[in-house]
JSON list of C-alpha atoms in Angstrom, two decimals:
[
{"chain": "A", "resi": 1, "resn": "MET", "atom": "CA", "xyz": [-36.85, 34.22, 3.78]},
{"chain": "A", "resi": 2, "resn": "ARG", "atom": "CA", "xyz": [-38.47, 33.17, 7.22]},
{"chain": "A", "resi": 3, "resn": "HIS", "atom": "CA", "xyz": [-41.44, 35.05, 8.05]},
{"chain": "A", "resi": 4, "resn": "ASP", "atom": "CA", "xyz": [-42.83, 33.52, 11.20]},
{"chain": "A", "resi": 5, "resn": "VAL", "atom": "CA", "xyz": [-40.11, 36.11, 12.89]},
{"chain": "A", "resi": 6, "resn": "PRO", "atom": "CA", "xyz": [-39.32, 39.63, 12.24]},
{"chain": "A", "resi": 7, "resn": "ALA", "atom": "CA", "xyz": [-35.64, 40.56, 10.98]},
{"chain": "A", "resi": 8, "resn": "GLU", "atom": "CA", "xyz": [-35.27, 43.37, 13.86]},
{"chain": "A", "resi": 9, "resn": "SER", "atom": "CA", "xyz": [-36.92, 41.54, 16.47]},
{"chain": "A", "resi": 10, "resn": "SER", "atom": "CA", "xyz": [-34.25, 38.30, 15.72]},
{"chain": "A", "resi": 11, "resn": "VAL", "atom": "CA", "xyz": [-31.30, 40.91, 15.59]},
{"chain": "A", "resi": 12, "resn": "GLY", "atom": "CA", "xyz": [-32.37, 42.50, 19.01]},
{"chain": "A", "resi": 13, "resn": "ARG", "atom": "CA", "xyz": [-32.87, 39.22, 20.83]},
{"chain": "A", "resi": 14, "resn": "GLY", "atom": "CA", "xyz": [-29.67, 37.80, 22.19]},
{"chain": "A", "resi": 15, "resn": "ARG", "atom": "CA", "xyz": [-26.95, 38.72, 19.53]},
{"chain": "A", "resi": 16, "resn": "PRO", "atom": "CA", "xyz": [-23.96, 40.72, 19.45]},
{"chain": "A", "resi": 17, "resn": "PRO", "atom": "CA", "xyz": [-24.83, 43.83, 20.17]},
{"chain": "A", "resi": 18, "resn": "HIS", "atom": "CA", "xyz": [-22.79, 45.33, 17.57]},
{"chain": "A", "resi": 19, "resn": "LEU", "atom": "CA", "xyz": [-24.86, 43.91, 15.12]},
{"chain": "A", "resi": 20, "resn": "LEU", "atom": "CA", "xyz": [-28.19, 46.39, 16.02]},
{"chain": "A", "resi": 21, "resn": "ALA", "atom": "CA", "xyz": [-26.11, 49.86, 14.89]},
{"chain": "A", "resi": 22, "resn": "ASP", "atom": "CA", "xyz": [-25.22, 47.94, 11.47]},
{"chain": "A", "resi": 23, "resn": "PHE", "atom": "CA", "xyz": [-28.57, 47.29, 11.29]},
{"chain": "A", "resi": 24, "resn": "ASP", "atom": "CA", "xyz": [-30.24, 49.85, 12.13]},
{"chain": "A", "resi": 25, "resn": "ARG", "atom": "CA", "xyz": [-27.26, 51.68, 9.51]},
{"chain": "A", "resi": 26, "resn": "ASP", "atom": "CA", "xyz": [-28.15, 49.53, 6.96]},
{"chain": "A", "resi": 27, "resn": "ARG", "atom": "CA", "xyz": [-31.69, 49.62, 7.40]},
{"chain": "A", "resi": 28, "resn": "ALA", "atom": "CA", "xyz": [-31.84, 53.69, 7.10]},
{"chain": "A", "resi": 29, "resn": "ALA", "atom": "CA", "xyz": [-29.96, 53.72, 4.17]},
{"chain": "A", "resi": 30, "resn": "SER", "atom": "CA", "xyz": [-32.34, 50.69, 1.95]},
{"chain": "A", "resi": 31, "resn": "THR", "atom": "CA", "xyz": [-35.03, 52.79, 3.19]},
{"chain": "A", "resi": 32, "resn": "ALA", "atom": "CA", "xyz": [-33.68, 55.97, 2.10]},
{"chain": "A", "resi": 33, "resn": "ARG", "atom": "CA", "xyz": [-32.82, 54.23, -1.45]},
{"chain": "A", "resi": 34, "resn": "ASP", "atom": "CA", "xyz": [-36.23, 52.64, -1.60]},
{"chain": "A", "resi": 35, "resn": "ARG", "atom": "CA", "xyz": [-38.11, 56.14, -1.33]},
{"chain": "A", "resi": 36, "resn": "ALA", "atom": "CA", "xyz": [-35.09, 57.66, -3.88]},
{"chain": "A", "resi": 37, "resn": "GLU", "atom": "CA", "xyz": [-35.66, 54.93, -6.66]},
{"chain": "A", "resi": 38, "resn": "VAL", "atom": "CA", "xyz": [-39.27, 54.25, -6.16]},
{"chain": "A", "resi": 39, "resn": "SER", "atom": "CA", "xyz": [-38.18, 50.57, -6.00]},
{"chain": "A", "resi": 40, "resn": "ALA", "atom": "CA", "xyz": [-38.80, 47.66, -3.31]},
{"chain": "A", "resi": 41, "resn": "VAL", "atom": "CA", "xyz": [-35.23, 46.03, -4.40]},
{"chain": "A", "resi": 42, "resn": "PRO", "atom": "CA", "xyz": [-32.82, 47.93, -2.08]},
{"chain": "A", "resi": 43, "resn": "LEU", "atom": "CA", "xyz": [-35.05, 47.07, 1.02]},
{"chain": "A", "resi": 44, "resn": "ARG", "atom": "CA", "xyz": [-35.46, 43.37, -0.01]},
{"chain": "A", "resi": 45, "resn": "ALA", "atom": "CA", "xyz": [-31.84, 43.21, -0.57]},
{"chain": "A", "resi": 46, "resn": "PHE", "atom": "CA", "xyz": [-31.35, 44.70, 2.90]},
{"chain": "A", "resi": 47, "resn": "THR", "atom": "CA", "xyz": [-33.70, 41.73, 4.38]},
{"chain": "A", "resi": 48, "resn": "GLU", "atom": "CA", "xyz": [-32.22, 39.38, 2.80]},
{"chain": "A", "resi": 49, "resn": "ALA", "atom": "CA", "xyz": [-28.46, 40.18, 3.32]},
{"chain": "A", "resi": 50, "resn": "TRP", "atom": "CA", "xyz": [-30.14, 40.48, 7.48]},
{"chain": "A", "resi": 51, "resn": "ALA", "atom": "CA", "xyz": [-31.85, 37.69, 7.62]},
{"chain": "A", "resi": 52, "resn": "VAL", "atom": "CA", "xyz": [-28.42, 35.75, 6.24]},
{"chain": "A", "resi": 53, "resn": "GLU", "atom": "CA", "xyz": [-26.17, 37.60, 9.14]},
{"chain": "A", "resi": 54, "resn": "VAL", "atom": "CA", "xyz": [-28.78, 36.92, 11.41]},
{"chain": "A", "resi": 55, "resn": "ALA", "atom": "CA", "xyz": [-28.88, 33.29, 10.71]},
{"chain": "A", "resi": 56, "resn": "ILE", "atom": "CA", "xyz": [-24.77, 33.15, 10.91]},
{"chain": "A", "resi": 57, "resn": "ALA", "atom": "CA", "xyz": [-25.18, 35.08, 14.04]},
{"chain": "A", "resi": 58, "resn": "ARG", "atom": "CA", "xyz": [-27.44, 32.85, 15.99]},
{"chain": "A", "resi": 59, "resn": "PRO", "atom": "CA", "xyz": [-25.01, 29.84, 16.64]},
{"chain": "A", "resi": 60, "resn": "PRO", "atom": "CA", "xyz": [-21.71, 31.88, 18.39]},
{"chain": "A", "resi": 61, "resn": "GLU", "atom": "CA", "xyz": [-19.44, 28.96, 16.98]},
{"chain": "A", "resi": 62, "resn": "THR", "atom": "CA", "xyz": [-20.60, 29.52, 13.65]},
{"chain": "A", "resi": 63, "resn": "ALA", "atom": "CA", "xyz": [-19.93, 33.47, 13.71]},
{"chain": "A", "resi": 64, "resn": "ALA", "atom": "CA", "xyz": [-16.74, 32.93, 15.76]},
{"chain": "A", "resi": 65, "resn": "ARG", "atom": "CA", "xyz": [-15.56, 30.67, 12.24]},
{"chain": "A", "resi": 66, "resn": "LEU", "atom": "CA", "xyz": [-16.69, 32.80, 9.74]},
{"chain": "A", "resi": 67, "resn": "HIS", "atom": "CA", "xyz": [-14.62, 35.70, 11.50]},
{"chain": "A", "resi": 68, "resn": "MET", "atom": "CA", "xyz": [-11.55, 33.42, 11.87]},
{"chain": "A", "resi": 69, "resn": "LEU", "atom": "CA", "xyz": [-11.42, 32.75, 8.40]},
{"chain": "A", "resi": 70, "resn": "GLU", "atom": "CA", "xyz": [-12.73, 36.06, 6.90]},
{"chain": "A", "resi": 71, "resn": "SER", "atom": "CA", "xyz": [-9.59, 37.72, 9.33]},
{"chain": "A", "resi": 72, "resn": "PRO", "atom": "CA", "xyz": [-6.92, 36.31, 7.59]},
{"chain": "A", "resi": 73, "resn": "ALA", "atom": "CA", "xyz": [-8.39, 35.61, 3.80]},
{"chain": "A", "resi": 74, "resn": "GLY", "atom": "CA", "xyz": [-6.99, 39.05, 2.53]},
{"chain": "A", "resi": 75, "resn": "ALA", "atom": "CA", "xyz": [-3.43, 38.41, 3.41]},
{"chain": "A", "resi": 76, "resn": "VAL", "atom": "CA", "xyz": [-3.28, 34.55, 2.11]},
{"chain": "A", "resi": 77, "resn": "THR", "atom": "CA", "xyz": [-0.72, 34.02, -0.61]},
{"chain": "A", "resi": 78, "resn": "ASP", "atom": "CA", "xyz": [-1.25, 30.43, -1.55]},
{"chain": "A", "resi": 79, "resn": "PRO", "atom": "CA", "xyz": [-3.56, 29.97, -4.56]},
{"chain": "A", "resi": 80, "resn": "GLY", "atom": "CA", "xyz": [-4.65, 26.31, -2.70]},
{"chain": "A", "resi": 81, "resn": "GLU", "atom": "CA", "xyz": [-5.46, 27.63, 0.65]},
{"chain": "A", "resi": 82, "resn": "ALA", "atom": "CA", "xyz": [-6.98, 30.67, -0.61]},
{"chain": "A", "resi": 83, "resn": "ARG", "atom": "CA", "xyz": [-9.30, 28.39, -2.35]},
{"chain": "A", "resi": 84, "resn": "ASP", "atom": "CA", "xyz": [-10.33, 26.04, 0.84]},
{"chain": "A", "resi": 85, "resn": "ILE", "atom": "CA", "xyz": [-10.78, 29.26, 3.06]},
{"chain": "A", "resi": 86, "resn": "ALA", "atom": "CA", "xyz": [-13.13, 30.88, 0.13]},
{"chain": "A", "resi": 87, "resn": "ALA", "atom": "CA", "xyz": [-15.17, 27.56, -0.60]},
{"chain": "A", "resi": 88, "resn": "GLU", "atom": "CA", "xyz": [-15.57, 27.31, 3.40]},
{"chain": "A", "resi": 89, "resn": "ILE", "atom": "CA", "xyz": [-17.21, 30.77, 4.21]},
{"chain": "A", "resi": 90, "resn": "SER", "atom": "CA", "xyz": [-19.45, 30.27, 1.03]},
{"chain": "A", "resi": 91, "resn": "ARG", "atom": "CA", "xyz": [-20.95, 27.13, 2.57]},
{"chain": "A", "resi": 92, "resn": "ILE", "atom": "CA", "xyz": [-21.28, 28.83, 6.22]},
{"chain": "A", "resi": 93, "resn": "ARG", "atom": "CA", "xyz": [-22.82, 31.59, 3.88]},
{"chain": "A", "resi": 94, "resn": "ASN", "atom": "CA", "xyz": [-24.81, 29.29, 1.97]},
{"chain": "A", "resi": 95, "resn": "ALA", "atom": "CA", "xyz": [-26.42, 27.37, 4.86]},
{"chain": "A", "resi": 96, "resn": "ALA", "atom": "CA", "xyz": [-27.30, 30.76, 6.76]},
{"chain": "A", "resi": 97, "resn": "ALA", "atom": "CA", "xyz": [-28.80, 31.58, 3.14]},
{"chain": "A", "resi": 98, "resn": "ASN", "atom": "CA", "xyz": [-31.08, 28.07, 3.33]},
{"chain": "A", "resi": 99, "resn": "GLU", "atom": "CA", "xyz": [-31.81, 28.69, 6.75]},
{"chain": "A", "resi": 100, "resn": "ALA", "atom": "CA", "xyz": [-32.97, 32.14, 6.37]},
{"chain": "A", "resi": 101, "resn": "GLY", "atom": "CA", "xyz": [-35.46, 30.52, 3.88]},
{"chain": "A", "resi": 102, "resn": "LEU", "atom": "CA", "xyz": [-33.56, 32.44, 0.77]},
{"chain": "A", "resi": 103, "resn": "ARG", "atom": "CA", "xyz": [-32.86, 30.79, -2.88]},
{"chain": "A", "resi": 104, "resn": "THR", "atom": "CA", "xyz": [-28.93, 30.17, -3.34]},
{"chain": "A", "resi": 105, "resn": "ALA", "atom": "CA", "xyz": [-27.04, 29.82, -6.68]},
{"chain": "A", "resi": 106, "resn": "GLY", "atom": "CA", "xyz": [-26.33, 26.11, -5.17]},
{"chain": "A", "resi": 107, "resn": "GLY", "atom": "CA", "xyz": [-30.14, 25.34, -4.74]},
{"chain": "A", "resi": 108, "resn": "ALA", "atom": "CA", "xyz": [-33.28, 26.04, -3.33]},
{"chain": "A", "resi": 109, "resn": "ALA", "atom": "CA", "xyz": [-34.64, 27.43, -0.59]},
{"chain": "A", "resi": 110, "resn": "GLY", "atom": "CA", "xyz": [-35.48, 25.31, 2.44]}
]
């Protein structure tokens, strides 16, 4: 993950306002789990997940494309079309993870 910009300030600055409520809810839940489990894993997972969400939200066209793909994905009945949608969603999320400096199943962090 990139450490040069705090995730919280990245979410707040110029990002869709609906993400802020989700961010705060997820942060509070992860912090509570950290304390309950005496483990840093929930907060680390939260930070990594939100780094990806911020990377997706940063360019509005990427966020719009992902939303367009995810909306009908559950209703698709053709297996080939479902595979194509899943592959493109995966490419978008993997590119965002790479931008955030996270390792993915398909390769190393950038």
